[in-house]
Short mmCIF file of C-alpha atoms and ligand atoms in Angstrom, two decimals:
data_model
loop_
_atom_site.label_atom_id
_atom_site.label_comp_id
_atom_site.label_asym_id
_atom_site.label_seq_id
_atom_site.Cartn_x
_atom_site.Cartn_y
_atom_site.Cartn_z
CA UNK A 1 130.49 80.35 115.92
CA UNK A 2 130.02 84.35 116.64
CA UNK A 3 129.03 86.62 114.34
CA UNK A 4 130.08 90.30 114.80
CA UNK A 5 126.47 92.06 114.69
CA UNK A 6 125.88 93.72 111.41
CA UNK A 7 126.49 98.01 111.49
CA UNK A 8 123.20 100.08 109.86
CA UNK A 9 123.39 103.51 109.02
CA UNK A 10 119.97 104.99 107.87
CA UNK A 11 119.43 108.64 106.53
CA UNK A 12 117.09 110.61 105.09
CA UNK A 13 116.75 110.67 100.96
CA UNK A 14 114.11 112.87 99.20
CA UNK A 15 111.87 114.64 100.91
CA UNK A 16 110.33 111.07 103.11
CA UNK A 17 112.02 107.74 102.01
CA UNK A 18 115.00 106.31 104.52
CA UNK A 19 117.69 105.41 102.86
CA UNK A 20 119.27 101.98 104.65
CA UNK A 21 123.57 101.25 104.81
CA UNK A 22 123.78 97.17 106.61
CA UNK A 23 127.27 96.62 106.24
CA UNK A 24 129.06 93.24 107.54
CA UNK A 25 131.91 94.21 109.38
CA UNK A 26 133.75 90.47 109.21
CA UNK A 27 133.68 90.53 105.36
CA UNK A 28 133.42 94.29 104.67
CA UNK A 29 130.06 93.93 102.55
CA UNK A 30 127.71 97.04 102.04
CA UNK A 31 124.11 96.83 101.55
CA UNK A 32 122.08 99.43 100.65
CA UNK A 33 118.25 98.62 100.47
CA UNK A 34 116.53 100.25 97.76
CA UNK A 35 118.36 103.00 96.31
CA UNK A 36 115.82 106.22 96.27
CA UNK A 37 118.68 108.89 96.01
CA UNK A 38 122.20 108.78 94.73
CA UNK A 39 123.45 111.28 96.39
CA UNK A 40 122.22 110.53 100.24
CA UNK A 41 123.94 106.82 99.65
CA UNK A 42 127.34 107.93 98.44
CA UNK A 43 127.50 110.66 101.47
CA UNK A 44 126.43 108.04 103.83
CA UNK A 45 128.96 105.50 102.17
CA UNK A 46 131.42 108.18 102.61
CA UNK A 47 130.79 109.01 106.27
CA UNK A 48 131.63 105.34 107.31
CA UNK A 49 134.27 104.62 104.96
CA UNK A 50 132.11 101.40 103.65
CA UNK A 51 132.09 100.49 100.16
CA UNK A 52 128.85 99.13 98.45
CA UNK A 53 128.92 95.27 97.31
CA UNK A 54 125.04 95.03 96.93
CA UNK A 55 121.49 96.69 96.00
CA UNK A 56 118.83 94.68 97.87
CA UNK A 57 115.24 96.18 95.54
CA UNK A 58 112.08 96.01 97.40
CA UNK A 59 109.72 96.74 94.67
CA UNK A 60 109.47 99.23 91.33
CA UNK A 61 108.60 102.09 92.15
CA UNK A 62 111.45 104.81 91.20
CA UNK A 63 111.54 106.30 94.82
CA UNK A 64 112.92 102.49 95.50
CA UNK A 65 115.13 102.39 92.33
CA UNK A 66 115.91 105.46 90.72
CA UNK A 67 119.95 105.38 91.86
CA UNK A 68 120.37 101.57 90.77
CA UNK A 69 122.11 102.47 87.37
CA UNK A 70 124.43 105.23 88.76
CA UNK A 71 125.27 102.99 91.89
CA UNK A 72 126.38 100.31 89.50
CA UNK A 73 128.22 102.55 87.26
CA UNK A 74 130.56 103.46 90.64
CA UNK A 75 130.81 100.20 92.16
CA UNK A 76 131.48 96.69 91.27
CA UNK A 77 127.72 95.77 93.11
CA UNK A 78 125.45 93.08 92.92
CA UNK A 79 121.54 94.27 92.54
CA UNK A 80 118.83 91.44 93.81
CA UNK A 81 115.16 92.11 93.60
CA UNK A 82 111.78 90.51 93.32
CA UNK A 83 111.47 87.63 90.48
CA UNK A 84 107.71 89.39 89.82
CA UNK A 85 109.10 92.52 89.02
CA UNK A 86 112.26 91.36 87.33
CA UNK A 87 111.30 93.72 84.07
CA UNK A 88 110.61 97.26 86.10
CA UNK A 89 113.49 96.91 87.88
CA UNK A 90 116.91 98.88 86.47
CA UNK A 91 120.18 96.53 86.43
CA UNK A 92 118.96 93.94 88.15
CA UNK A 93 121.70 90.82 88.09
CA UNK A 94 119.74 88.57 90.26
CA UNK A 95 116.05 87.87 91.21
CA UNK A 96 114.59 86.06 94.33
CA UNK A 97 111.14 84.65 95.47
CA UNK A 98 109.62 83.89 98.37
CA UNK A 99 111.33 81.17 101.13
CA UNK A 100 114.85 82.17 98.81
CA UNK A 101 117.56 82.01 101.52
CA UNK A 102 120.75 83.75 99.82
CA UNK A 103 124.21 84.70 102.15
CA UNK A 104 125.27 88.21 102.76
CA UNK A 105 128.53 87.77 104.39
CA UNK A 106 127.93 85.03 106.70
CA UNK A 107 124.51 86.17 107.51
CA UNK A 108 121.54 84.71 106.25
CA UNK A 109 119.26 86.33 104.15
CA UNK A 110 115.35 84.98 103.90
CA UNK A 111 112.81 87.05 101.11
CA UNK A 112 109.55 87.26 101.64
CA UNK A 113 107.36 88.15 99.33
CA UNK A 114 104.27 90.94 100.46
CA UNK A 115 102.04 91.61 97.47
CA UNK A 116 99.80 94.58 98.28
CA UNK A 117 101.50 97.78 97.64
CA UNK A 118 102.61 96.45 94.85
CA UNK A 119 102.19 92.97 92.98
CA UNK A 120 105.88 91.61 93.58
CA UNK A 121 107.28 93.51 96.78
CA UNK A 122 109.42 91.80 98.65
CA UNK A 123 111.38 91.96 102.33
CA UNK A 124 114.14 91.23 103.46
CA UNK A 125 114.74 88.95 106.95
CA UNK A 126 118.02 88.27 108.43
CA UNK A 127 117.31 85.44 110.96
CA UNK A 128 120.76 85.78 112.46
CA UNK A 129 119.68 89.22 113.67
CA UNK A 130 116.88 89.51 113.84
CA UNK A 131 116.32 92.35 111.69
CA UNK A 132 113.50 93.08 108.60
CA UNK A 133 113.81 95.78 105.88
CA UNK A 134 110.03 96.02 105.50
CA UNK A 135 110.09 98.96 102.94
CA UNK A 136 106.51 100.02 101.79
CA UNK A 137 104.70 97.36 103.50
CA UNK A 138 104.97 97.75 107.16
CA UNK A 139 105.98 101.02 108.56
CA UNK A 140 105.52 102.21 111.89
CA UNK A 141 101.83 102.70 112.79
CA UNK A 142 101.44 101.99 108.93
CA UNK A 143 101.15 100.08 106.14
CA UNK A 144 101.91 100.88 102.09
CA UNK A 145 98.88 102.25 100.11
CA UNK A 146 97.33 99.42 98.07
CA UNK A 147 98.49 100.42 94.61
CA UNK A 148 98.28 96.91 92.87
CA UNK A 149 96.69 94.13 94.80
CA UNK A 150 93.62 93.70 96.89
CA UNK A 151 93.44 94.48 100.86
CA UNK A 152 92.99 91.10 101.53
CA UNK A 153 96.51 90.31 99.98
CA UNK A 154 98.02 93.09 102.14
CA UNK A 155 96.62 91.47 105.01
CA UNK A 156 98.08 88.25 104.45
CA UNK A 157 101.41 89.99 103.61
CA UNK A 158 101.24 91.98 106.79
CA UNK A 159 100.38 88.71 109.07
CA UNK A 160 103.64 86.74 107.74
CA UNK A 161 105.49 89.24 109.11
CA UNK A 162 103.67 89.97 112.25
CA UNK A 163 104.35 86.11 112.49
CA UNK A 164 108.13 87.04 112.89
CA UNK A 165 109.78 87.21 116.49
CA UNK A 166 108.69 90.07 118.73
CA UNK A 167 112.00 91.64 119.47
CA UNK A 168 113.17 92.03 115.05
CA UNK A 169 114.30 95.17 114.16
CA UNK A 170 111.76 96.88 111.58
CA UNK A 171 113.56 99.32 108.91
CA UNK A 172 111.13 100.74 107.05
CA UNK A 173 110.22 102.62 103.52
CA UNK A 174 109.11 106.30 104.30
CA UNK A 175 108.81 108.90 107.63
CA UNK A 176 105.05 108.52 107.35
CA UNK A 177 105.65 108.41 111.45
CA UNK A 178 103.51 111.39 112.82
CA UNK A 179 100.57 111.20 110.36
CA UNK A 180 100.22 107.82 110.86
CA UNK A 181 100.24 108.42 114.63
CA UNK A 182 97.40 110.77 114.08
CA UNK A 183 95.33 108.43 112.24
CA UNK A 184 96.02 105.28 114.64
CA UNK A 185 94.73 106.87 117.23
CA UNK A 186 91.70 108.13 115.80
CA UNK A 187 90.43 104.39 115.02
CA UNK A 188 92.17 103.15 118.52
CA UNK A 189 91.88 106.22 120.96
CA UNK A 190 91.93 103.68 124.00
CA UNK A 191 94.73 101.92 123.65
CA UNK A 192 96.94 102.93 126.11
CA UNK A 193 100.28 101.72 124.47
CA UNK A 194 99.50 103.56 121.50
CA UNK A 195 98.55 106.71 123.41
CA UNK A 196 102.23 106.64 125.05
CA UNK A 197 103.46 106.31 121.69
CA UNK A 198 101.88 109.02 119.99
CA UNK A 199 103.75 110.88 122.64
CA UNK A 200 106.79 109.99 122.08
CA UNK A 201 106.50 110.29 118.23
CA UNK A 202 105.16 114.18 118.58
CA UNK A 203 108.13 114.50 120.86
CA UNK A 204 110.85 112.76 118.28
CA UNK A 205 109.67 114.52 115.55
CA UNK A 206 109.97 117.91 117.29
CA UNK A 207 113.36 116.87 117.60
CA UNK A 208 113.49 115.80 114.59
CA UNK A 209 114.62 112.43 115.06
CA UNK A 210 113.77 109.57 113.27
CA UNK A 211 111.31 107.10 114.27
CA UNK A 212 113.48 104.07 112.52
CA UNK A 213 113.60 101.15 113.35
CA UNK A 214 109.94 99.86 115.07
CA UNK A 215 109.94 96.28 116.17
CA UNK A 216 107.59 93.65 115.67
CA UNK A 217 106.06 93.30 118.91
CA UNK A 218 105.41 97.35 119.00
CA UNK A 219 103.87 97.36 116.10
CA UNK A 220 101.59 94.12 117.04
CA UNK A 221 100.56 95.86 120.10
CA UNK A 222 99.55 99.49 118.32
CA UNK A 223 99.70 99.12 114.43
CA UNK A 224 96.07 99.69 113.58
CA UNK A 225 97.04 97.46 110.54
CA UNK A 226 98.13 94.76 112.24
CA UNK A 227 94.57 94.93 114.18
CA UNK A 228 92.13 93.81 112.35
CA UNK A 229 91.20 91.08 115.02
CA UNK A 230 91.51 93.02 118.00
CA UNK A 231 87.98 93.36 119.31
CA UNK A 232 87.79 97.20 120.76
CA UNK A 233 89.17 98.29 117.11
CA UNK A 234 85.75 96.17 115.64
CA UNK A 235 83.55 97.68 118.12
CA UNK A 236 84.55 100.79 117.09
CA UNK A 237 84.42 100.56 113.15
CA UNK A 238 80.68 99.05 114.10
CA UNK A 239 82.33 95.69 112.30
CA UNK A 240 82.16 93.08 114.84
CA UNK A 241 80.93 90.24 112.84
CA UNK A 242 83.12 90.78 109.37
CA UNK A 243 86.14 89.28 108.71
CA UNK A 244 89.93 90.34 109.08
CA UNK A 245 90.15 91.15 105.54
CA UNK A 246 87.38 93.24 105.60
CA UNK A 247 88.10 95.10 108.89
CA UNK A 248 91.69 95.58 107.62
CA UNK A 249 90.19 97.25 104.15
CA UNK A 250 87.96 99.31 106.43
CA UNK A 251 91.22 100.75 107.94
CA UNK A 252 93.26 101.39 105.16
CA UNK A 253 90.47 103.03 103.31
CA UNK A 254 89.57 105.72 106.26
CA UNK A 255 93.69 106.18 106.16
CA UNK A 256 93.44 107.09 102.04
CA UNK A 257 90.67 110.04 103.10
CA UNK A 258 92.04 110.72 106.27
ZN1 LIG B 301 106.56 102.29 96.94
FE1 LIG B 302 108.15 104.33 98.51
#
């Protein structure tokens, strides 16, 4: 049967996290994932005239979490997050793992799990539509800072979800955007894709428009992260013979000191 496509308001909360509204028009549902500012989300809520139903947590970290209590205290919400970091996580009613399916609406919802940034992260897939909140693992041009697992975990996490369709939706953590530009381009100046995108990234952020959502295939074809096989990038790094992993540590380790 047709689904009406799901609505997604995104905003700015802090000084750099998104904030991310999916609401399901056919049941009236109202996602928000992560909850980094309390504020931002009611004013957003607000603007559309939605109602929030659910909390989808990422990971820990407060930027991700700090609004989850006061949320809950205004709405009659459901908060899922990540079974590995049930503990850290404030109010949390209901904890998923990786290849969980759960319904939002009648849209399906698939978690999978991307240790790296942190131990238990998760994202969230909706098959139906193609679309991935990727919060502090994947951003555009990026990748999360590897706060409490090994690179070689990150690269696995990042590969399961290069593994998704081309064409899904990315919604990511943080505008990292335009320094991550900068930085791609140093360790890729050839690629020709990424220089047009550089471009267009100086020219949004002039604006001041937001560089939310990526997709997958765009990030496949310029995300220095996603790269680690791609033989110009090991020619230049002088790495030609190591492995992914260690290509991929190479990277994000010139990205802390860059
Ligand atoms: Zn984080
Ligand atoms: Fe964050």
């Amino acid at each position: 049967r047709l689904m009406k496509s799901l609505e997604i308001e995104v905003f700015q909360c802090r000084s750099d996290n998104y904030g991310v509204l999916v609401h399901d028009p056919e049941t009236g549902l109202t996602a928000t994932i992560d909850a980094p500012e309390e504020q931002p989300i009611l004013d957003a809520l607000a603007r559309r005239g939605w109602r929030l139903s659910h909390i989808l947590t990422t990971h820990h970290h407060t930027d991700h979490v700090e609004a989850n209590l006061a949320l809950k205290e205004k709405f009659d919400l459901e908060i899922i997050g990540p079974v590995n970091e049930a503990v850290a996580i404030p109010g949390l009613d209901n904890s998923v793992m990786e290849g969980d399916e759960f319904q939002f609406g009648n849209h399906t919802v698939c978690v999978i799990e991307t240790p790296g940034h942190t131990a238990g992260h998760i994202c969230y897939y909706f098959p139906d539509d193609k679309i991935l909140f990727a919060a502090d693992t994947l951003f555009a041009l990026g990748c999360g800072r590897l706060f409490e697992r090994p690179a070689a975990d990150m690269w696995h996490s990042l590969q399961k979800l290069a593994a998704l369709p081309d064409e899904t939706a990315v919604y990511f953590g943080h505008e990292y955007t335009l320094s991550n530009a900068r930085f791609a381009i140093s360790i890729d100046p050839d690629n020709v894709r990424l220089q047009d995108r550089v471009q267009d990234i100086e020219e949004a952020r002039a604006a001041g428009r937001f560089t939310i959502p990526t997709t997958i295939g765009l990030e496949k074809e310029t995300n220095p992260f996603l790269s680690a096989t791609d033989p110009a990038i090991r020619r230049n790094l002088l790495m030609e013979t190591k492995s992914n992993e260690e290509v991929f540590a190479e990277i994000r380790k010139r990205k802390d000191n860059f």
